[in-house]
């Protein structure tokens, strides 16, 4: 391939990119890179080809091309080639490459080898289940993985599952004056075996509902009052929303993440702590 042909293919690749024809763009970039892998602009071509396959959710190709892009990127300067490789390597469960990618980006990781299980703070993830979207809270285990800490209202999603999320926030949540990013889900990384149940509780005060949440959380289970669920249009869900915790007393439905046996035990424990102000009934699988 001579240089004039390469220039024409790159021009076509950029046109396909602008049209969001990701596979065509990536194919054109790869045709050029097969002949010119290390020209001055090659690092950008590798990056764009890898990113196109990320958009296509072709993680094997995003990983393969992402390794080439990262090999040509400066280390420790926040180059996005490392971030995209970190995502793809995580999904491929190549922990050594993922660790190298995050370090190359400039992130300090917990010491050790293998799967990353750190404390990267709280954030929100917009779950996407067959087009049904729901924003939930996560505890971040690494720069791209998080454990779901809500009891999702979306059928089939569960408290405790681990998801992989994108790196660019699409919205924010402000709670008690503190801002948290909202990331889009890329895929379900690890399912949870905790079933979702629903129960009717009668709580004298909001503090009683908070106590119920705490009883379950202390044992790594979930309790989610239905009053905390909020459906938003796409535009609103991707904006910056300021919220306060919204619990209240009275009769209400609560979703639980626990086995039925454990749920009954913990509900009884909660009710016994204040017999005159707490009661529950109608525990059943969510449906």
CSV table of C-alpha atoms in Angstrom, one decimal:
chain,number,residue,atom,x,y,z
A,1,UNK,CA,0.0,0.0,0.0
A,2,UNK,CA,1.5,3.3,-1.0
A,3,UNK,CA,1.1,6.5,1.0
A,4,UNK,CA,-1.5,8.1,-1.3
A,5,UNK,CA,-3.7,5.1,-0.9
A,6,UNK,CA,-3.3,5.2,2.9
A,7,UNK,CA,-4.2,8.8,3.0
A,8,UNK,CA,-7.4,8.1,1.0
A,9,UNK,CA,-8.3,5.2,3.4
A,10,UNK,CA,-7.8,7.4,6.4
A,11,UNK,CA,-10.0,10.1,4.8
A,12,UNK,CA,-12.7,7.5,4.3
A,13,UNK,CA,-12.3,6.1,7.8
A,14,UNK,CA,-12.9,9.6,9.2
A,15,UNK,CA,-16.0,10.0,7.1
A,16,UNK,CA,-17.4,6.6,8.4
A,17,UNK,CA,-16.5,7.7,11.9
A,18,UNK,CA,-18.4,10.9,11.6
A,19,UNK,CA,-21.4,8.8,10.3
A,20,UNK,CA,-21.0,6.5,13.3
A,21,UNK,CA,-20.4,3.6,11.0
A,22,UNK,CA,-18.0,2.1,13.6
A,23,UNK,CA,-17.2,-1.2,12.0
A,24,UNK,CA,-16.4,0.3,8.6
A,25,UNK,CA,-14.3,3.0,10.2
A,26,UNK,CA,-12.3,0.4,12.2
A,27,UNK,CA,-11.8,-1.8,9.2
A,28,UNK,CA,-10.4,1.0,7.2
A,29,UNK,CA,-8.0,2.1,10.0
A,30,UNK,CA,-6.8,-1.5,10.4
A,31,UNK,CA,-6.1,-1.8,6.7
A,32,UNK,CA,-3.8,1.2,6.9
A,33,UNK,CA,-2.2,0.1,10.2
A,34,UNK,CA,-1.3,-3.3,8.7
A,35,UNK,CA,1.2,-1.3,6.6
A,36,UNK,CA,1.9,1.7,8.7
A,37,UNK,CA,1.7,0.7,12.4
A,38,UNK,CA,4.2,3.2,13.7
A,39,UNK,CA,3.8,6.4,11.8
A,40,UNK,CA,3.5,9.6,13.8
A,41,UNK,CA,-0.3,9.6,13.6
A,42,UNK,CA,-0.6,5.8,14.0
A,43,UNK,CA,-1.3,6.0,17.8
A,44,UNK,CA,-4.5,8.0,17.0
A,45,UNK,CA,-5.5,5.4,14.4
A,46,UNK,CA,-5.0,2.5,16.8
A,47,UNK,CA,-7.0,4.4,19.4
A,48,UNK,CA,-9.9,5.2,17.1
A,49,UNK,CA,-10.0,1.6,15.8
A,50,UNK,CA,-10.1,0.3,19.4
A,51,UNK,CA,-12.7,2.8,20.4
A,52,UNK,CA,-14.9,1.9,17.5
A,53,UNK,CA,-15.0,-1.7,18.6
A,54,UNK,CA,-15.7,-0.5,22.2
A,55,UNK,CA,-18.8,1.3,20.8
A,56,UNK,CA,-19.7,-2.0,19.1
A,57,UNK,CA,-19.2,-3.9,22.3
A,58,UNK,CA,-16.7,-6.2,20.6
A,59,UNK,CA,-14.5,-6.5,23.6
A,60,UNK,CA,-12.0,-9.0,22.1
A,61,UNK,CA,-11.2,-6.6,19.3
A,62,UNK,CA,-11.3,-3.5,21.6
A,63,UNK,CA,-8.7,-5.4,23.8
A,64,UNK,CA,-6.5,-6.4,20.9
A,65,UNK,CA,-6.4,-3.0,19.3
A,66,UNK,CA,-6.4,-1.2,22.7
A,67,UNK,CA,-3.1,-2.9,23.6
A,68,UNK,CA,-1.5,-1.5,20.5
A,69,UNK,CA,-2.9,2.0,21.2
A,70,UNK,CA,-1.7,2.0,24.8
A,71,UNK,CA,1.8,0.8,23.7
A,72,UNK,CA,2.1,4.1,21.8
A,73,UNK,CA,0.6,6.4,24.5
A,74,UNK,CA,2.5,8.4,27.1
A,75,UNK,CA,2.3,6.9,30.6
A,76,UNK,CA,1.1,8.7,33.6
A,77,UNK,CA,-0.6,11.5,31.7
A,78,UNK,CA,-4.2,10.4,31.7
A,79,UNK,CA,-4.2,9.2,28.1
A,80,UNK,CA,-7.6,7.7,27.3
A,81,UNK,CA,-6.0,4.8,25.4
A,82,UNK,CA,-5.1,3.3,28.8
A,83,UNK,CA,-8.6,3.8,30.2
A,84,UNK,CA,-10.3,2.0,27.2
A,85,UNK,CA,-7.7,-0.8,27.5
A,86,UNK,CA,-8.5,-1.0,31.2
A,87,UNK,CA,-12.2,-1.5,30.5
A,88,UNK,CA,-11.5,-4.1,27.7
A,89,UNK,CA,-8.9,-6.0,29.8
A,90,UNK,CA,-11.3,-6.1,32.8
A,91,UNK,CA,-14.1,-7.5,30.7
A,92,UNK,CA,-11.6,-10.1,29.3
A,93,UNK,CA,-10.5,-10.8,32.9
A,94,UNK,CA,-6.9,-10.1,32.0
A,95,UNK,CA,-6.1,-8.6,35.4
A,96,UNK,CA,-2.4,-8.1,34.7
A,97,UNK,CA,-3.2,-6.0,31.6
A,98,UNK,CA,-5.9,-4.1,33.4
A,99,UNK,CA,-3.6,-3.3,36.3
A,100,UNK,CA,-0.9,-2.1,33.8
A,101,UNK,CA,-3.5,0.0,32.0
A,102,UNK,CA,-4.8,1.8,35.1
A,103,UNK,CA,-1.3,2.4,36.2
A,104,UNK,CA,-0.4,3.7,32.8
A,105,UNK,CA,-3.3,6.1,33.0
A,106,UNK,CA,-2.0,7.4,36.3
A,107,UNK,CA,-4.2,5.7,38.8
A,108,UNK,CA,-2.8,4.2,42.0
A,109,UNK,CA,-4.1,0.7,42.7
A,110,UNK,CA,-4.1,-1.4,45.8
A,111,UNK,CA,-1.1,-3.6,46.1
A,112,UNK,CA,-1.3,-7.2,44.8
A,113,UNK,CA,-2.0,-9.2,41.7
A,114,UNK,CA,-5.1,-10.5,40.0
A,115,UNK,CA,-8.6,-9.2,40.3
A,116,UNK,CA,-8.8,-5.6,41.7
A,117,UNK,CA,-10.9,-5.3,44.8
A,118,UNK,CA,-10.3,-1.8,46.1
A,119,UNK,CA,-12.3,1.1,47.5
A,120,UNK,CA,-12.8,3.7,44.8
A,121,UNK,CA,-15.8,5.4,46.4
A,122,UNK,CA,-19.5,5.7,45.6
A,123,UNK,CA,-21.0,6.5,42.2
A,124,UNK,CA,-24.2,5.9,40.3
A,125,UNK,CA,-24.7,3.6,37.3
A,126,UNK,CA,-27.5,3.8,34.8
A,127,UNK,CA,-28.5,0.1,34.3
A,128,UNK,CA,-29.7,-0.7,30.9
A,129,UNK,CA,-31.8,-3.9,30.7
A,130,UNK,CA,-33.3,-4.4,27.3
A,131,UNK,CA,-33.8,-0.6,26.9
A,132,UNK,CA,-35.2,-0.2,30.4
A,133,UNK,CA,-33.0,2.2,32.3
A,134,UNK,CA,-32.6,2.7,36.1
A,135,UNK,CA,-30.0,4.7,38.0
A,136,UNK,CA,-28.6,2.8,41.0
A,137,UNK,CA,-25.8,3.4,43.6
A,138,UNK,CA,-22.6,1.4,43.4
A,139,UNK,CA,-19.5,0.9,45.5
A,140,UNK,CA,-16.6,1.1,43.0
A,141,UNK,CA,-14.2,-1.8,43.2
A,142,UNK,CA,-11.9,-0.5,40.5
A,143,UNK,CA,-12.0,2.3,38.0
A,144,UNK,CA,-14.6,0.5,35.9
A,145,UNK,CA,-16.4,-2.1,38.1
A,146,UNK,CA,-18.9,-1.5,40.9
A,147,UNK,CA,-21.2,-3.5,43.2
A,148,UNK,CA,-24.9,-2.5,43.1
A,149,UNK,CA,-26.0,-1.2,46.5
A,150,UNK,CA,-29.6,-0.6,45.8
A,151,UNK,CA,-32.4,-3.1,45.4
A,152,UNK,CA,-33.2,-2.4,41.7
A,153,UNK,CA,-36.8,-2.0,40.6
A,154,UNK,CA,-36.0,-3.4,37.1
A,155,UNK,CA,-37.0,-7.0,36.7
A,156,UNK,CA,-34.1,-9.4,36.6
A,157,UNK,CA,-31.6,-7.0,38.2
A,158,UNK,CA,-30.4,-7.7,41.8
A,159,UNK,CA,-28.7,-6.1,44.8
A,160,UNK,CA,-25.0,-7.1,45.0
A,161,UNK,CA,-24.4,-7.8,41.3
A,162,UNK,CA,-21.2,-6.4,39.8
A,163,UNK,CA,-21.4,-4.2,36.7
A,164,UNK,CA,-18.8,-2.7,34.4
A,165,UNK,CA,-19.4,0.9,33.6
A,166,UNK,CA,-18.1,3.4,31.1
A,167,UNK,CA,-15.5,6.0,32.0
A,168,UNK,CA,-17.2,9.2,31.0
A,169,UNK,CA,-20.0,10.4,33.4
A,170,UNK,CA,-23.4,11.0,31.8
A,171,UNK,CA,-25.0,13.1,34.5
A,172,UNK,CA,-24.5,13.7,38.2
A,173,UNK,CA,-26.4,13.3,41.5
A,174,UNK,CA,-26.0,15.8,44.3
A,175,UNK,CA,-26.9,14.4,47.7
A,176,UNK,CA,-26.4,16.5,50.9
A,177,UNK,CA,-24.3,18.9,48.9
A,178,UNK,CA,-21.9,16.2,47.5
A,179,UNK,CA,-21.8,15.4,43.8
A,180,UNK,CA,-21.5,11.9,42.5
A,181,UNK,CA,-21.0,10.9,38.8
A,182,UNK,CA,-23.5,8.8,36.9
A,183,UNK,CA,-21.9,6.3,34.5
A,184,UNK,CA,-23.6,4.2,31.8
A,185,UNK,CA,-23.5,0.4,32.3
A,186,UNK,CA,-21.5,-1.5,29.7
A,187,UNK,CA,-22.4,-5.0,30.9
A,188,UNK,CA,-23.3,-7.2,33.8
A,189,UNK,CA,-20.0,-8.6,35.0
A,190,UNK,CA,-21.1,-10.9,37.8
A,191,UNK,CA,-24.6,-11.8,38.8
A,192,UNK,CA,-26.0,-11.9,42.3
A,193,UNK,CA,-27.8,-14.9,43.8
A,194,UNK,CA,-29.8,-12.8,46.3
A,195,UNK,CA,-33.5,-12.9,45.4
A,196,UNK,CA,-35.6,-9.8,45.5
A,197,UNK,CA,-38.6,-9.8,47.8
A,198,UNK,CA,-41.3,-7.2,48.7
A,199,UNK,CA,-42.9,-6.6,52.0
A,200,UNK,CA,-45.4,-4.2,53.5
A,201,UNK,CA,-44.1,-2.4,56.6
A,202,UNK,CA,-45.8,-0.1,59.0
A,203,UNK,CA,-43.3,2.3,60.5
A,204,UNK,CA,-44.2,5.0,63.0
A,205,UNK,CA,-41.5,7.4,61.9
A,206,UNK,CA,-39.0,7.9,59.1
A,207,UNK,CA,-36.3,6.8,61.6
A,208,UNK,CA,-38.0,3.4,61.8
A,209,UNK,CA,-37.6,2.9,58.1
A,210,UNK,CA,-33.9,4.0,58.3
A,211,UNK,CA,-33.5,1.4,61.1
A,212,UNK,CA,-34.9,-1.3,58.8
A,213,UNK,CA,-32.4,-0.3,56.0
A,214,UNK,CA,-29.6,-0.4,58.5
A,215,UNK,CA,-30.6,-3.9,59.9
A,216,UNK,CA,-30.3,-5.3,56.4
A,217,UNK,CA,-27.2,-3.3,55.4
A,218,UNK,CA,-25.3,-4.4,58.4
A,219,UNK,CA,-25.5,-8.0,57.1
A,220,UNK,CA,-24.7,-7.1,53.5
A,221,UNK,CA,-28.4,-7.3,52.4
A,222,UNK,CA,-30.6,-4.6,50.9
A,223,UNK,CA,-33.8,-2.8,51.8
A,224,UNK,CA,-35.2,-0.2,49.5
A,225,UNK,CA,-38.5,1.7,50.2
A,226,UNK,CA,-40.5,2.1,47.1
A,227,UNK,CA,-40.8,5.8,47.8
A,228,UNK,CA,-37.1,6.0,46.8
A,229,UNK,CA,-37.8,4.8,43.2
A,230,UNK,CA,-38.0,7.7,40.7
A,231,UNK,CA,-38.6,7.3,37.0
A,232,UNK,CA,-37.0,10.0,34.9
A,233,UNK,CA,-36.9,10.8,31.2
A,234,UNK,CA,-33.6,10.3,29.4
A,235,UNK,CA,-32.8,14.0,29.4
A,236,UNK,CA,-33.4,14.4,33.1
A,237,UNK,CA,-31.6,11.2,34.0
A,238,UNK,CA,-28.5,12.5,32.3
A,239,UNK,CA,-28.5,15.9,33.9
A,240,UNK,CA,-27.4,17.0,37.3
A,241,UNK,CA,-30.1,16.2,39.9
A,242,UNK,CA,-30.0,17.3,43.6
A,243,UNK,CA,-31.7,15.0,46.0
A,244,UNK,CA,-32.1,14.3,49.7
A,245,UNK,CA,-32.9,11.0,51.3
A,246,UNK,CA,-36.6,10.5,51.0
A,247,UNK,CA,-37.9,8.1,53.7
A,248,UNK,CA,-41.1,8.6,55.7
A,249,UNK,CA,-43.2,6.8,58.3
A,250,UNK,CA,-46.5,5.0,57.7
A,251,UNK,CA,-47.6,1.9,55.8
A,252,UNK,CA,-45.4,1.4,52.7
A,253,UNK,CA,-43.9,-1.3,50.4
A,254,UNK,CA,-40.2,-2.1,50.7
A,255,UNK,CA,-38.1,-4.2,48.4
A,256,UNK,CA,-35.6,-6.6,50.1
A,257,UNK,CA,-32.5,-8.4,48.9
A,258,UNK,CA,-32.1,-11.5,51.0
A,259,UNK,CA,-33.3,-15.1,51.2
A,260,UNK,CA,-36.9,-15.4,52.5
A,261,UNK,CA,-35.6,-17.1,55.7
A,262,UNK,CA,-33.2,-14.3,56.4
A,263,UNK,CA,-35.7,-11.6,55.5
A,264,UNK,CA,-38.2,-13.0,58.0
A,265,UNK,CA,-35.6,-13.2,60.7
A,266,UNK,CA,-34.4,-9.6,60.1
A,267,UNK,CA,-37.9,-8.2,59.8
A,268,UNK,CA,-38.8,-9.8,63.1
A,269,UNK,CA,-35.6,-8.4,64.7
A,270,UNK,CA,-36.5,-5.0,63.4
A,271,UNK,CA,-40.1,-5.1,64.6
A,272,UNK,CA,-39.0,-6.4,68.1
A,273,UNK,CA,-36.8,-3.4,68.6
A,274,UNK,CA,-39.8,-1.1,68.8
A,275,UNK,CA,-43.0,-3.3,69.2
A,276,UNK,CA,-45.4,-0.4,69.4
A,277,UNK,CA,-44.2,1.4,66.3
A,278,UNK,CA,-43.1,-1.3,63.8
A,279,UNK,CA,-44.9,-4.2,62.0
A,280,UNK,CA,-44.6,-6.1,58.7
A,281,UNK,CA,-46.8,-8.3,56.5
A,282,UNK,CA,-47.2,-9.8,53.0
A,283,UNK,CA,-43.6,-10.9,52.4
A,284,UNK,CA,-43.4,-12.3,48.9
A,285,UNK,CA,-41.1,-12.7,45.9
A,286,UNK,CA,-41.0,-9.6,43.7
A,287,UNK,CA,-43.0,-10.0,40.5
